[in-house]
CSV table of C-alpha atoms in Angstrom, one decimal:
chain,number,residue,atom,x,y,z
A,200,MET,CA,123.2,48.4,-245.5
A,201,THR,CA,125.3,45.5,-246.6
A,202,VAL,CA,125.5,41.8,-245.8
A,203,LEU,CA,129.0,40.3,-245.8
A,204,VAL,CA,130.0,36.7,-245.1
A,205,ASP,CA,133.6,36.4,-244.0
A,206,ASN,CA,135.5,33.2,-243.8
A,207,LEU,CA,132.5,31.3,-242.6
A,208,THR,CA,132.7,27.7,-241.5
A,209,LEU,CA,129.5,26.0,-240.4
A,210,GLY,CA,128.6,22.5,-239.2
A,211,TYR,CA,126.5,20.4,-236.8
A,212,GLY,CA,127.9,18.9,-233.6
A,213,THR,CA,131.3,17.3,-234.2
A,214,ASP,CA,130.6,16.3,-237.8
A,215,LYS,CA,132.6,17.4,-240.7
A,216,PRO,CA,131.9,21.1,-241.7
A,217,VAL,CA,129.0,21.5,-244.2
A,218,VAL,CA,130.2,25.0,-245.2
A,219,SER,CA,134.0,25.7,-245.2
A,220,ARG,CA,135.7,29.1,-245.0
A,221,LEU,CA,133.2,30.7,-247.3
A,222,ASP,CA,133.2,34.4,-248.4
A,223,LEU,CA,130.2,36.1,-249.9
A,224,ASP,CA,129.4,39.8,-250.5
A,225,VAL,CA,125.6,40.0,-251.0
A,226,PRO,CA,124.5,42.5,-253.6
A,227,THR,CA,122.5,45.3,-251.9
A,228,GLY,CA,118.9,46.0,-253.0
A,229,GLN,CA,118.8,42.9,-255.2
A,230,LEU,CA,117.3,39.4,-255.1
A,231,THR,CA,120.0,36.7,-254.6
A,232,ALA,CA,119.1,33.1,-255.0
A,233,ILE,CA,121.3,30.3,-253.5
A,234,LEU,CA,121.3,27.1,-255.5
A,235,GLY,CA,123.0,23.7,-255.3
A,236,PRO,CA,122.4,20.0,-255.1
A,237,ASN,CA,121.2,18.4,-251.9
A,238,GLY,CA,123.9,18.4,-249.3
A,239,SER,CA,125.8,21.3,-250.9
A,240,GLY,CA,125.3,23.6,-247.9
A,241,LYS,CA,122.9,26.1,-249.2
A,242,SER,CA,120.3,25.9,-246.3
A,243,THR,CA,123.2,25.6,-243.8
A,244,LEU,CA,124.7,28.8,-245.2
A,245,LEU,CA,121.3,30.6,-244.8
A,246,ARG,CA,121.0,29.4,-241.2
A,247,GLY,CA,124.5,30.8,-240.5
A,248,MET,CA,123.5,34.1,-242.1
A,249,SER,CA,120.4,34.3,-240.0
A,250,ARG,CA,122.1,33.5,-236.6
A,251,LEU,CA,120.2,30.2,-236.3
A,252,LEU,CA,123.6,28.4,-236.5
A,253,SER,CA,126.7,29.6,-234.8
A,254,PRO,CA,129.9,29.7,-236.9
A,255,ARG,CA,133.0,27.5,-236.2
A,256,THR,CA,135.1,30.2,-237.9
A,257,GLY,CA,134.4,33.5,-239.5
A,258,ARG,CA,131.5,35.9,-239.1
A,259,VAL,CA,128.4,37.5,-240.8
A,260,LEU,CA,128.5,41.2,-240.9
A,261,LEU,CA,125.4,43.4,-241.2
A,262,ASP,CA,126.4,46.9,-242.1
A,263,GLY,CA,129.8,46.1,-240.6
A,264,LYS,CA,128.5,44.7,-237.4
A,265,ASP,CA,128.8,41.0,-236.4
A,266,ILE,CA,125.2,39.6,-236.2
A,267,HIS,CA,126.2,37.3,-233.3
A,268,LYS,CA,127.1,40.4,-231.2
A,269,LEU,CA,123.9,42.3,-231.8
A,270,PRO,CA,121.1,42.2,-229.3
A,271,ALA,CA,118.3,40.0,-230.6
A,272,ARG,CA,115.7,42.7,-230.9
A,273,ASP,CA,118.2,45.0,-232.7
A,274,LEU,CA,118.9,42.2,-235.2
A,275,ALA,CA,115.2,41.5,-235.7
A,276,ARG,CA,114.6,45.1,-236.6
A,277,GLN,CA,117.2,44.8,-239.4
A,278,LEU,CA,116.9,41.2,-240.6
A,279,GLY,CA,113.7,39.2,-241.4
A,280,VAL,CA,114.0,35.4,-241.6
A,281,LEU,CA,111.6,32.8,-242.9
A,282,PRO,CA,112.8,29.3,-242.2
A,283,GLN,CA,111.9,26.3,-244.2
A,284,GLY,CA,108.6,24.7,-243.4
A,285,PRO,CA,107.3,27.1,-240.7
A,286,VAL,CA,104.5,25.6,-238.5
A,287,THR,CA,101.3,27.6,-238.4
A,288,PRO,CA,99.7,27.9,-235.0
A,289,GLU,CA,96.3,26.3,-235.0
A,290,GLY,CA,93.3,28.6,-235.6
A,291,ILE,CA,95.3,31.7,-236.2
A,292,THR,CA,94.0,34.2,-238.8
A,293,ALA,CA,96.1,35.6,-241.6
A,294,ALA,CA,96.2,39.1,-240.0
A,295,GLU,CA,97.1,37.6,-236.6
A,296,LEU,CA,100.0,35.7,-238.1
A,297,VAL,CA,101.2,38.8,-240.0
A,298,SER,CA,101.0,40.9,-236.8
A,299,ARG,CA,103.7,38.7,-235.2
A,300,GLY,CA,106.1,40.4,-237.5
A,301,ARG,CA,105.6,43.6,-235.5
A,302,HIS,CA,106.9,42.0,-232.2
A,303,PRO,CA,110.5,43.5,-232.6
A,304,HIS,CA,108.9,47.0,-232.6
A,305,ARG,CA,106.8,46.7,-229.5
A,306,GLY,CA,106.6,45.1,-226.1
A,307,LEU,CA,105.5,41.5,-225.8
A,308,PHE,CA,102.0,42.4,-224.5
A,309,ALA,CA,101.7,45.9,-225.9
A,310,ARG,CA,98.7,46.7,-228.1
A,311,LEU,CA,99.1,47.2,-231.8
A,312,THR,CA,99.7,50.9,-232.7
A,313,SER,CA,98.4,52.6,-235.8
A,314,GLU,CA,101.8,52.2,-237.4
A,315,ASP,CA,101.7,48.4,-236.7
A,316,GLU,CA,98.2,48.2,-238.2
A,317,GLN,CA,99.4,50.0,-241.3
A,318,ALA,CA,102.4,47.7,-241.7
A,319,ILE,CA,100.1,44.7,-241.4
A,320,ASP,CA,97.7,46.1,-244.0
A,321,ASP,CA,100.5,47.0,-246.4
A,322,ALA,CA,102.1,43.5,-246.0
A,323,LEU,CA,98.8,41.7,-246.7
A,324,ALA,CA,98.2,44.0,-249.7
A,325,ALA,CA,101.7,43.3,-251.0
A,326,VAL,CA,101.0,39.5,-251.1
A,327,GLU,CA,97.4,40.2,-252.5
A,328,LEU,CA,95.6,38.6,-249.5
A,329,ALA,CA,94.0,41.7,-247.9
A,330,GLU,CA,90.5,40.3,-248.5
A,331,LEU,CA,91.5,37.1,-246.6
A,332,ARG,CA,92.9,38.8,-243.5
A,333,ASP,CA,90.3,37.3,-241.2
A,334,ARG,CA,90.5,33.8,-242.7
A,335,PRO,CA,92.2,31.1,-240.5
A,336,VAL,CA,95.5,30.3,-242.1
A,337,ASP,CA,94.9,26.6,-242.0
A,338,GLN,CA,91.9,27.1,-244.4
A,339,LEU,CA,94.1,28.7,-247.1
A,340,SER,CA,95.7,27.0,-250.0
A,341,GLY,CA,99.4,26.1,-249.8
A,342,GLY,CA,100.4,29.1,-251.9
A,343,GLN,CA,98.3,31.4,-249.9
A,344,ARG,CA,99.7,30.1,-246.6
A,345,GLN,CA,103.2,30.7,-247.9
A,346,ARG,CA,102.4,34.2,-249.0
A,347,VAL,CA,101.0,35.0,-245.5
A,348,TRP,CA,104.3,33.9,-243.9
A,349,ILE,CA,106.1,36.1,-246.4
A,350,ALA,CA,103.7,39.0,-245.4
A,351,MET,CA,104.8,38.4,-241.8
A,352,VAL,CA,108.4,39.0,-242.5
A,353,LEU,CA,107.5,42.0,-244.8
A,354,ALA,CA,105.5,43.5,-241.8
A,355,GLN,CA,108.7,43.2,-239.8
A,356,GLY,CA,109.9,46.2,-241.8
A,357,THR,CA,113.5,45.1,-242.2
A,358,GLN,CA,115.8,46.0,-245.1
A,359,HIS,CA,117.1,42.4,-245.3
A,360,LEU,CA,115.1,39.2,-245.8
A,361,LEU,CA,116.4,35.6,-245.7
A,362,LEU,CA,114.0,33.0,-247.1
A,363,ASP,CA,114.7,29.3,-247.0
A,364,GLU,CA,113.0,27.5,-249.8
A,365,PRO,CA,109.8,29.5,-249.9
A,366,THR,CA,108.5,27.5,-252.9
A,367,THR,CA,109.0,24.0,-251.6
A,368,TYR,CA,106.0,21.7,-252.1
A,369,LEU,CA,104.2,24.3,-254.1
A,370,ASP,CA,102.9,23.6,-257.7
A,371,LEU,CA,104.3,25.8,-260.4
A,372,ALA,CA,101.4,28.3,-260.4
A,373,HIS,CA,101.7,28.9,-256.6
A,374,ALA,CA,105.5,29.0,-256.8
A,375,VAL,CA,105.3,31.7,-259.4
A,376,ASP,CA,102.9,33.7,-257.2
A,377,VAL,CA,105.3,33.4,-254.3
A,378,MET,CA,108.3,34.4,-256.4
A,379,ASN,CA,106.4,37.5,-257.8
A,380,VAL,CA,106.0,38.6,-254.1
A,381,VAL,CA,109.7,37.9,-253.3
A,382,HIS,CA,110.9,39.7,-256.4
A,383,ALA,CA,108.7,42.7,-255.6
A,384,ALA,CA,110.1,42.8,-252.1
A,385,ALA,CA,113.5,43.6,-253.6
A,386,HIS,CA,112.5,45.7,-256.6
A,387,THR,CA,109.7,47.9,-255.3
A,388,SER,CA,111.1,48.6,-251.8
A,389,GLY,CA,114.8,48.3,-252.3
A,390,ARG,CA,115.2,45.4,-249.8
A,391,THR,CA,118.1,43.0,-250.0
A,392,VAL,CA,116.6,39.5,-250.4
A,393,VAL,CA,118.4,36.2,-250.2
A,394,THR,CA,116.5,33.0,-250.9
A,395,VAL,CA,117.4,29.3,-251.2
A,396,LEU,CA,115.7,27.7,-254.2
A,397,HIS,CA,115.7,24.3,-255.8
A,398,ASP,CA,114.2,25.2,-259.2
A,399,LEU,CA,117.0,26.4,-261.4
A,400,THR,CA,114.8,27.9,-264.1
A,401,LEU,CA,112.6,29.7,-261.6
A,402,ALA,CA,115.7,31.1,-259.8
A,403,ALA,CA,117.1,32.3,-263.2
A,404,GLN,CA,113.9,34.0,-264.1
A,405,TYR,CA,113.5,36.0,-260.9
A,406,ALA,CA,117.0,36.5,-259.3
A,407,ASP,CA,119.4,39.3,-260.1
A,408,HIS,CA,122.3,37.3,-258.6
A,409,LEU,CA,122.8,33.6,-258.4
A,410,VAL,CA,125.1,31.8,-255.9
A,411,VAL,CA,125.7,28.2,-256.9
A,412,MET,CA,127.1,26.0,-254.1
A,413,GLY,CA,128.8,22.6,-254.2
A,414,ASP,CA,130.5,20.7,-251.4
A,415,GLY,CA,130.2,23.6,-249.0
A,416,GLN,CA,131.9,26.1,-251.3
A,417,ILE,CA,130.7,28.6,-253.9
A,418,ALA,CA,131.1,27.0,-257.3
A,419,ALA,CA,130.0,30.1,-259.3
A,420,GLN,CA,128.1,33.3,-258.8
A,421,GLY,CA,126.9,36.3,-260.9
A,422,ARG,CA,124.1,37.2,-263.2
A,423,PRO,CA,121.9,34.1,-264.1
A,424,VAL,CA,122.8,34.4,-267.8
A,425,GLU,CA,126.5,34.3,-266.9
A,426,VAL,CA,126.3,31.5,-264.3
A,427,LEU,CA,123.9,28.8,-265.6
A,428,SER,CA,125.9,27.0,-268.2
A,429,GLU,CA,125.7,23.4,-269.5
A,430,GLU,CA,129.2,22.9,-268.1
A,431,LEU,CA,128.4,24.1,-264.6
A,432,LEU,CA,125.2,21.9,-264.5
A,433,ALA,CA,127.2,18.9,-265.4
A,434,GLU,CA,130.0,19.6,-262.9
A,435,VAL,CA,128.0,20.7,-259.9
A,436,PHE,CA,124.6,19.0,-260.4
A,437,GLY,CA,125.7,16.0,-262.4
A,438,LEU,CA,123.0,17.0,-264.9
A,439,ARG,CA,123.2,16.8,-268.7
A,440,ALA,CA,121.0,19.6,-270.0
A,441,ILE,CA,120.5,22.2,-272.6
A,442,VAL,CA,120.5,25.9,-271.5
A,443,VAL,CA,118.4,28.2,-273.7
A,444,GLU,CA,117.7,31.9,-273.2
A,445,VAL,CA,114.1,33.1,-273.0
A,446,GLY,CA,113.3,36.7,-272.3
A,447,GLY,CA,116.9,37.4,-271.3
A,448,ALA,CA,117.1,34.7,-268.7
A,449,PRO,CA,118.4,31.1,-269.0
A,450,VAL,CA,116.0,28.1,-269.0
A,451,VAL,CA,117.3,24.7,-268.1
A,452,VAL,CA,116.0,21.8,-270.3
A,453,PRO,CA,117.2,18.4,-269.0
A,454,ASP,CA,117.7,15.6,-271.4
A,455,ARG,CA,116.1,12.2,-270.8
A,456,THR,CA,119.1,10.7,-269.1
A,457,LEU,CA,119.1,13.3,-266.4
A,458,SER,CA,122.8,12.7,-265.7
A,459,ALA,CA,126.2,13.6,-267.2
């Protein structure tokens, strides 16, 4: 199944568009990272791709069908979405939160089936939190909480995942843990994963495909080693930096001035 963004314009209220007539063909079965400076439109684009924001022009096609014309439950069975900074219900356990990912597959008050239970177990195992299934989420570390939320969208059983800044506010070790899970979601199960990230080097180490945005448009896209250049960093991010290759992926090393 494919995800195609066609001539998409997005904005808020009557303000100037944040994303303007953008086209994007998302690589199937890969991890795509959307990057860009603050205000470039990356999170707005993801909101449009997840039907959280209606387009002014254009459409988002999921396997050739306009997502805004699909019934909500049908879309939820095909597309899993993790927004930025989700709020955890008070007192809920890890397993209970993950079980909410099964709602599109059953009635609102229906009991969990054996298939649901297996999906929950598999999702918790995928994020390496099976032993904490009965622990209240608010007693977990920040990295563990984020992994539980990712487990919830994994349990949803969709072929497409949209994740908005899943590593925000995490230290490097926890961010790496989360990105290992996100990478595995694409590479061990063939899912198509799109995530918004701020950390350029982290994105380059894990993503198969980078989309760099600037002023509501795509400034560059492709393999990380092809996209992250010193010239692009200066032009789009206003950042003077050296780009070196480590393990086949680019690493961004800013100089002390931090500006071009």
